[in-house]
C-alpha positions as a printed Julia matrix, in Angstrom:
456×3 Matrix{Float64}:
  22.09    3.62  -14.59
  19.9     6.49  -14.91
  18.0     8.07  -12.47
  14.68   10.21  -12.87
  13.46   13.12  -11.06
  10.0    14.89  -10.18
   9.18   17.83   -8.87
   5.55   18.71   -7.63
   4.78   22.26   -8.87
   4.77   25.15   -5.86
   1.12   25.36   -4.64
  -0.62   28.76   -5.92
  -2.84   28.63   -2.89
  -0.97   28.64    0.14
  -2.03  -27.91   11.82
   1.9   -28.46   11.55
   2.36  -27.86    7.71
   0.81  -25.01    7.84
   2.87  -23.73   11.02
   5.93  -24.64    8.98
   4.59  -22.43    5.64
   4.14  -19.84    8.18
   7.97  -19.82    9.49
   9.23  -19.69    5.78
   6.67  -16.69    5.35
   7.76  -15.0     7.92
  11.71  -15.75    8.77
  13.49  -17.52    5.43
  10.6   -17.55    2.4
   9.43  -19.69    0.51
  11.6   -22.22   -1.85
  11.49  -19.83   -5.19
   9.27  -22.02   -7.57
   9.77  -20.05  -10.6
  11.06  -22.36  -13.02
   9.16  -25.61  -14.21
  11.54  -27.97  -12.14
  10.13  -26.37   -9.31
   6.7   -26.6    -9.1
   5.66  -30.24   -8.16
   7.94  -30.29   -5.41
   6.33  -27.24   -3.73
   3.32  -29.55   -2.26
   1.77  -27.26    0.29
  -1.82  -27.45    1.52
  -3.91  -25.46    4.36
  -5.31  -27.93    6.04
  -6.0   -28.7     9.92
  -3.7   -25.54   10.23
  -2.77  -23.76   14.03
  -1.5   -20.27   13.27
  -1.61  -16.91   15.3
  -3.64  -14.52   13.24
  -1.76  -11.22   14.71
  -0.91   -9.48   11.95
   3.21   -8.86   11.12
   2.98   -5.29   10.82
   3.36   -2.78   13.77
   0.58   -1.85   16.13
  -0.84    1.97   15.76
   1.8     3.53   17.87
   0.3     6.84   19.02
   1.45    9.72   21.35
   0.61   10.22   25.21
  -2.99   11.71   25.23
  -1.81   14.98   27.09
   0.09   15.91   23.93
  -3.54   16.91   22.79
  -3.22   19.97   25.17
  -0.16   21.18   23.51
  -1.36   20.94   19.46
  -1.79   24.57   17.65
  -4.28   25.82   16.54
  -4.94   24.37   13.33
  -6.61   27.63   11.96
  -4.11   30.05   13.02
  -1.31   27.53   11.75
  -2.49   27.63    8.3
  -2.95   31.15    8.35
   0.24   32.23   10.03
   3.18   28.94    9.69
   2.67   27.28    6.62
   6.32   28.04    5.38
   7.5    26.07    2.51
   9.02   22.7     3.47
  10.75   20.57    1.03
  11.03   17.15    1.3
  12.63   14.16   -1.31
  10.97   10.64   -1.72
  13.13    8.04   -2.98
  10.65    5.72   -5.3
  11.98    2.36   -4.78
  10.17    1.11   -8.06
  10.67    2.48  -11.62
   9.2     5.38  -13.3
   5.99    3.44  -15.24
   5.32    0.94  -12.6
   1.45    1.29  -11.85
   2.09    0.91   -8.13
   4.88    2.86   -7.51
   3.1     6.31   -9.99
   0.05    6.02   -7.87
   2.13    6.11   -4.74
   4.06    9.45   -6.15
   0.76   10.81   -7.85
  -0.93   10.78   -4.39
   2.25   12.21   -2.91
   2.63   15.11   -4.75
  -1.1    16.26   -4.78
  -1.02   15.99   -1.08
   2.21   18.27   -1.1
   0.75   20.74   -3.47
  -1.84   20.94   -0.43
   0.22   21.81    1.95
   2.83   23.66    0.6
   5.93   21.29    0.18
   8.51   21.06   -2.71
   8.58   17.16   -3.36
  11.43   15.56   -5.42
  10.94   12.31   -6.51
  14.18   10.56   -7.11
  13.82    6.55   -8.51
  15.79    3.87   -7.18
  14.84    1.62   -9.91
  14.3    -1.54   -7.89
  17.94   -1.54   -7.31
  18.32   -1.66   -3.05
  21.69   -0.06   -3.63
  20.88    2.39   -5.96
  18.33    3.49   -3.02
  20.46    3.86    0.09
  22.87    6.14   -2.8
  20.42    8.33   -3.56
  19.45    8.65   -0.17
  22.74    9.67    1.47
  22.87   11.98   -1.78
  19.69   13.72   -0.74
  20.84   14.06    2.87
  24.82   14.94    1.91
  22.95   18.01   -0.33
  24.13   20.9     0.5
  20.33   22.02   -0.28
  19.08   19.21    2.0
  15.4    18.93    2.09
  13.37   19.12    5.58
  11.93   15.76    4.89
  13.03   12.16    3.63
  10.74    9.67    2.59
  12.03    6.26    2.55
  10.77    2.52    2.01
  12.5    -0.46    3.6
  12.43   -2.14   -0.02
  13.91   -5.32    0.54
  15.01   -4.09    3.96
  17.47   -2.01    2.41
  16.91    1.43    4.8
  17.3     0.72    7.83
  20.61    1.54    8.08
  20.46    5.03    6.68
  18.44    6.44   10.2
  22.19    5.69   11.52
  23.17    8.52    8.71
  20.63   10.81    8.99
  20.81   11.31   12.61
  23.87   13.49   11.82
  22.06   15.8     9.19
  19.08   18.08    9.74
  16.87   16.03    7.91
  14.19   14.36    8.82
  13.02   10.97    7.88
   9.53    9.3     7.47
   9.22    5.56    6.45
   6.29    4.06    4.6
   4.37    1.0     3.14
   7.53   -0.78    4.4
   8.55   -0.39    8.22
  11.19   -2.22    9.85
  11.58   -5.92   10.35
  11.15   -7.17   14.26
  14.73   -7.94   13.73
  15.75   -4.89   12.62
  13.86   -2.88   15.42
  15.63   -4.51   17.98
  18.75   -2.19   16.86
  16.45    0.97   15.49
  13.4     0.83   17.72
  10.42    3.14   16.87
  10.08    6.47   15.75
  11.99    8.91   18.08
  13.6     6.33   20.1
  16.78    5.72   19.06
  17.05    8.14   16.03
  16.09   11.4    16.79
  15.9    11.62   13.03
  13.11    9.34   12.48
   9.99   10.71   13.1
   7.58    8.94   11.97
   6.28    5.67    9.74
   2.68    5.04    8.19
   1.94    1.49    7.61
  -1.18    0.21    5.75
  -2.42   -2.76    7.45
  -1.17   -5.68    4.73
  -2.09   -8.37    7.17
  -5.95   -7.45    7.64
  -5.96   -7.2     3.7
  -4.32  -10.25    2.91
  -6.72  -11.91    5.01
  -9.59  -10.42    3.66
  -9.19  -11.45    0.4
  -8.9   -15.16    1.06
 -11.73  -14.65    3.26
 -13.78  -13.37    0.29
 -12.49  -15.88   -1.81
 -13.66  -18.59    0.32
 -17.22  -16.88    1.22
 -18.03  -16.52   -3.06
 -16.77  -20.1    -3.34
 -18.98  -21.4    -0.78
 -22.21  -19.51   -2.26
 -21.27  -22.13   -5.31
 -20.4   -25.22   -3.42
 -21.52  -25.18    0.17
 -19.4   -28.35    0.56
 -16.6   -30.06   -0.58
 -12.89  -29.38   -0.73
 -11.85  -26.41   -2.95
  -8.59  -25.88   -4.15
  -6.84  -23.17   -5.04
  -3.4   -21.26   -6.18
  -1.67  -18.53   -4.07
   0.71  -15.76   -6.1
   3.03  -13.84   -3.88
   5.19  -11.15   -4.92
   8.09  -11.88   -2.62
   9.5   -13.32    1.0
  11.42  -10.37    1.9
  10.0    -7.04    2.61
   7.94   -6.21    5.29
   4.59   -5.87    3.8
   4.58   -8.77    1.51
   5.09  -10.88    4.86
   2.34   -9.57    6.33
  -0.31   -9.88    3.42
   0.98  -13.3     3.25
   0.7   -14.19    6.62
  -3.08  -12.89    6.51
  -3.8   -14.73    3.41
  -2.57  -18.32    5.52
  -4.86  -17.18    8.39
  -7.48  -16.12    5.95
  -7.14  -19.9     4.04
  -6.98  -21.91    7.55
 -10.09  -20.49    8.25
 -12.02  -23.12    5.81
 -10.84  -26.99    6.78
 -11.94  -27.74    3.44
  -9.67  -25.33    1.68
  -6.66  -26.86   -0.14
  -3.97  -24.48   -1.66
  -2.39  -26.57   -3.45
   0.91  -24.11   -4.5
   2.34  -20.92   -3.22
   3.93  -19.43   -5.8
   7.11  -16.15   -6.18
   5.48  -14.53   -8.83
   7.75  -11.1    -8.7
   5.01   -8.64   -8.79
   4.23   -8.89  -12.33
   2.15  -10.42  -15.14
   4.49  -12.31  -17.37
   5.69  -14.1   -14.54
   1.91  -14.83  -12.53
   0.88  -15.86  -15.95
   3.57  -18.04  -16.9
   3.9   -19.77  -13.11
  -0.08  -20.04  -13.23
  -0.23  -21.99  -17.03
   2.4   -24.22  -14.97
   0.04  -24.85  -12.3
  -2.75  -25.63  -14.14
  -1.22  -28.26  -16.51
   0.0   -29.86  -12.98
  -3.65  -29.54  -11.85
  -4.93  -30.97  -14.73
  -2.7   -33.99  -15.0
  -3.4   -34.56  -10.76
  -6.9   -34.49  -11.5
  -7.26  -31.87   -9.32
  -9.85  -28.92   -9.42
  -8.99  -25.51   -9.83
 -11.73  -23.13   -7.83
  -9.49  -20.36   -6.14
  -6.57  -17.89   -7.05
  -5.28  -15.58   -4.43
  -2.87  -12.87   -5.81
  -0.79  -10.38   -3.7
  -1.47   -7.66   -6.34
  -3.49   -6.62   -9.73
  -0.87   -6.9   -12.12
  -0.17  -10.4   -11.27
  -3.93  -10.71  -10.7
  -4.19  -10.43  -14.33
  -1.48  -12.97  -15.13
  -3.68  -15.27  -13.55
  -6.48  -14.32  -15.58
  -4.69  -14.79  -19.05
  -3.55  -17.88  -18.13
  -7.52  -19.01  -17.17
  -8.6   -17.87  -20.21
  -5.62  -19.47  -22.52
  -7.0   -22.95  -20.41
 -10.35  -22.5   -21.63
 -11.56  -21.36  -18.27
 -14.06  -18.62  -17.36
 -12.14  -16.25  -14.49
 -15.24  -15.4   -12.21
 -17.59  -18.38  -13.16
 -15.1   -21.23  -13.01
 -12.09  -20.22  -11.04
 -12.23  -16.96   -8.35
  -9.34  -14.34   -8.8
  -8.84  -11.55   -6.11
  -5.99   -8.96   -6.2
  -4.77   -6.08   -4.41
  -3.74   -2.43   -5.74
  -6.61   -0.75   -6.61
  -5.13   -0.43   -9.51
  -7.09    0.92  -13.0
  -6.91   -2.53  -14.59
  -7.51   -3.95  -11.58
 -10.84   -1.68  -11.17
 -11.78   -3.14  -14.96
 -11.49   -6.45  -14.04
 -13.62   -6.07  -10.99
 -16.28   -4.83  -13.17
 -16.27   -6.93  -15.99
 -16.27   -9.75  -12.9
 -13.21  -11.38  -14.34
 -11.72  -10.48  -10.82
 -14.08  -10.55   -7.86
 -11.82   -7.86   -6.07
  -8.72   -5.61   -5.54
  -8.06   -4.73   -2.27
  -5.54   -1.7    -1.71
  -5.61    2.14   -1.18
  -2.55    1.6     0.75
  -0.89    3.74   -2.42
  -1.91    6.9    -0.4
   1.19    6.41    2.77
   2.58    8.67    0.47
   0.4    11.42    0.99
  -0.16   10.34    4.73
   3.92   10.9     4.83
   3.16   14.36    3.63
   0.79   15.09    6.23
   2.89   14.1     8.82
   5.78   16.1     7.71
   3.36   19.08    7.7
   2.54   18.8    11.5
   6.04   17.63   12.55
   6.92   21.39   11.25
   3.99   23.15   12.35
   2.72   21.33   16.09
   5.02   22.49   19.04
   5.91   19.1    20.75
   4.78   16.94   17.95
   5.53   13.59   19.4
   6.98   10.83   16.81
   4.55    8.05   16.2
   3.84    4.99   13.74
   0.16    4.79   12.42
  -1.08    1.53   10.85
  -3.86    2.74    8.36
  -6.73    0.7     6.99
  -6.85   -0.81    3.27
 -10.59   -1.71    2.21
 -11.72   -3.98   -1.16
 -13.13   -2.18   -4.44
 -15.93   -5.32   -4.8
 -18.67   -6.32   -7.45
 -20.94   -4.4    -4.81
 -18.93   -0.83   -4.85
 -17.46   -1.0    -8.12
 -19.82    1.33  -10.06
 -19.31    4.14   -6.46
 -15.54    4.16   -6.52
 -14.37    2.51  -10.1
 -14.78    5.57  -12.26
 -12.59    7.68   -9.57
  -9.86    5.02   -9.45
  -9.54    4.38  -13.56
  -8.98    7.9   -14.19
  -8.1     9.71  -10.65
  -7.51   13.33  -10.56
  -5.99   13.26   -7.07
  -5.32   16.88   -6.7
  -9.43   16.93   -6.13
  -9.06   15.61   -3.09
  -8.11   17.48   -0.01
  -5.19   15.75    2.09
  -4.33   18.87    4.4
  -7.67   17.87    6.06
  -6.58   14.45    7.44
  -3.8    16.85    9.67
  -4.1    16.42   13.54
  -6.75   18.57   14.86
  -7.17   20.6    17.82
  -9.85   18.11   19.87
  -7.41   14.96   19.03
  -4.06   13.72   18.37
  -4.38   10.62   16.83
  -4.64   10.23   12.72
  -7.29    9.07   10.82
  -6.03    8.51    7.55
  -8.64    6.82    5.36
  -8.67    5.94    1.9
 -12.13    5.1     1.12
 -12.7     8.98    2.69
 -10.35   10.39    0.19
 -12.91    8.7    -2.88
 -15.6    10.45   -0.65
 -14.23   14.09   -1.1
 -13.27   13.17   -4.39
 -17.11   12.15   -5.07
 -18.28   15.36   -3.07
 -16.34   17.71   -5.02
 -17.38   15.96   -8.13
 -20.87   16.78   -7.27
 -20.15   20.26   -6.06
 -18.43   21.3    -9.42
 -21.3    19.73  -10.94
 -23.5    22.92   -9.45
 -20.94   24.89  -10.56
 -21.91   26.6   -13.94
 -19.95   25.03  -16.86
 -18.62   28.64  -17.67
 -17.41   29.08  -14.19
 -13.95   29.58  -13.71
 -11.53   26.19  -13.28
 -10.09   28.19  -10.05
 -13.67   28.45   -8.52
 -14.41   24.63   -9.26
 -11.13   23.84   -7.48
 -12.25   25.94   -4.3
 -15.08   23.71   -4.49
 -12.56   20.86   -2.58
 -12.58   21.69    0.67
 -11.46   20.41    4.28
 -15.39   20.86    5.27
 -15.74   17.41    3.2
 -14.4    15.84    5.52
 -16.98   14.49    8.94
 -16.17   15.92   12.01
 -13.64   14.51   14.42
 -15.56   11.98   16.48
């Protein structure tokens, strides 16, 4: 099995059913309806449903406020510190895999920023392949600073127990631990003095959302009436794809009238969504039931959907709603050729916040260790033309991630995607000032940490 590697260039620049869906969300998943067999026994509607809408993921776990006191001066740190840190992600996806390039992408612009040697080592969707390249990194004898790991398929949790006797550090993201597994771990700086931090996008909030908007669009079209619908998840087992489908339930339960009439394992990708989707519609068809909704837990499968609308002779956007989640380039397209009426995400960019994090763990005497749940936001028919063009061809290094560091007046992140689109839109305009025979180093001083607002 191979593995590949990348390395960022050095910076020159210094209801009861529905309670019972919710248990096999959350604790043993759903039954896997993947296979033709399957699908008309996996009856499950949101209807008269009673379900907490707390999301799954952890709360924003932030330091004591007197730690403020003791943070450096952020001026005189990135004059005088700033020594080279090095730090290795293991990728739990493959090289290729839309998701998984825009998480690395992000990651190594932001380390270019502030002066860290990434290596990006791929675990190839293989859970063992990623705790072995993990105890690799940390056995090293050139052992970075920093490890950056995922609970894929909550496969890390027991490397903190290893890394605790090495000098690395780790930081987990998009994936945190399970409730279960936190019972033995705990938090960040608890129980592992080698764990010092996680960043979490907020899955649950996003998940919700997007039924939400689903059901709101719907209405505008039939104001009454039961609507039914489809639900694609990717999977039952990792941390975040519990929590954006526990928010899509609460999101569903929300509307009485709303009837999803399947919740489908899709895997993450098209040729499955598709295939699972053609399924559901023939079933549909021969129930004589409508088809008005499609929730999908990401783009690619999002599109799977779509394909398998249009090989029915539907219309995706006039005669059956599709929303996704990745803010992915084909997922941007299909928002504005309204084929899909959104993609939710920016949660791609825990990679960079990972970075960040790693930079003021090195630099902040007393850094405390902390867990920061970050927002996601929807790329909409209304935004679309503002942020599309960024997203279907981004040039991330435009954007400046050393400014989302802890600053002197506060220690608590912000970390923001939609801000990262606005200093990438800022800088666009700046360089657009710039004369077009100006030198390519002057347009890139044009990014700057004065893009970003002042703390508040």
């Amino acid at each position: 099995m191979s593995v590949s590697t990348v390395r960022a260039r050095q910076p020159q620049y210094g209801t009861q059913r529905l309670f019972a869906l919710c248990c096999c969300l959350a604790i043993s998943g759903l039954t896997n309806a993947s296979s033709t067999s399957a699908l008309p026994a996996l009856n499950l509607s949101i209807v008269n449903v009673a379900t907490t809408d707390a999301p799954l993921t952890p709360l924003d776990i932030q330091p004591s406020a007197d730690t403020a006191g003791r943070l450096m001066n952020r001026g005189t740190q990135a004059a005088v510190s700033r020594q080279t840190l090095t730090a290795t992600f293991v990728n739990p996806g493959l090289r290729g895999e839309r998701f998984w390039d825009m998480v690395t992408d992000t990651m190594q612009a932001a380390a270019l920023d502030l002066n860290i040697t990434l290596e990006v080592v791929y675990a190839e969707r293989n859970p063992y392949l990623l705790k072995k390249l993990a105890i690799q990194a940390l056995e090293s004898p050139a052992s970075p600073d920093y490890l950056v790991l995922v609970n894929e398929e909550q496969a890390a949790s027991e490397l903190l127990t290893i890394a605790d006797n090495h000098d690395t550090h780790v930081v987990m993201l998009l994936n945190g631990l399970t409730r279960e597994q936190a019972l033995t771990h705990g938090s960040p700086g608890t129980i592992h003095p080698s764990w010092i931090g996680s960043v979490i996008p907020d899955n649950h909030t996003a998940g919700k959302r997007m039924a939400t908007q689903l059901i709101k669009v719907a209405r505008e079209g039939s104001p009454t009436g039961q609507l039914h619908g489809l639900a694609l998840i990717g999977d039952t087992r990792t941390p975040a794809s519990i929590a954006r489908n526990a928010g899509m339930v609460a999101g569903f339960a929300q509307d009485k009238a709303v009837q999803i009439d399947r919740i489908l394992e899709a895997r993450w990708n098209t040729r499955d969504a598709k295939r699972l989707t053609g399924q559901y519609l023939k079933w549909a068809s021969r129930s004589s039931l409508g088809n008005d909704l499609v929730w999908a837990a990401n783009d690619a499968m999002a599109e799977g959907a779509i394909l398998a609308l249009e090989s029915a002779g539907l219309t995706p956007g006039v005669d059956v709603l599709v929303a996704g989640l990745n803010w992915s380039p084909e997922g941007i397209s299909m928002v504005s050729n309204r084929r899909m009426l959104l993609t939710d995400g920016g949660h791609f960019m825990a990679g960079a916040w990972a970075m960040v994090m790693a930079r003021d763990h090195a630099d902040i005497e007393e850094w405390a260790p902390r867990s920061v749940n970050f927002p996601m936001s929807a790329i909409t028919h209304d935004n679309v033309e503002l942020y599309g063009p960024l997203l279907a061809n981004p040039d991330w290094q435009t954007a400046d991630f050393a400014a989302f560091g802890l600053q002197d007046s506060r220690d608590v992140y912000v970390f923001d995607p939609i801000t990262v689109l606005t200093q990438m839109i800022t800088h666009q305009d700046q360089a657009s000032r710039l004369s077009p025979h100006a030198p390519s180093a002057l347009k890139k001083i044009a990014r700057s940490s004065e893009l970003m607002p002042p703390p508040q």
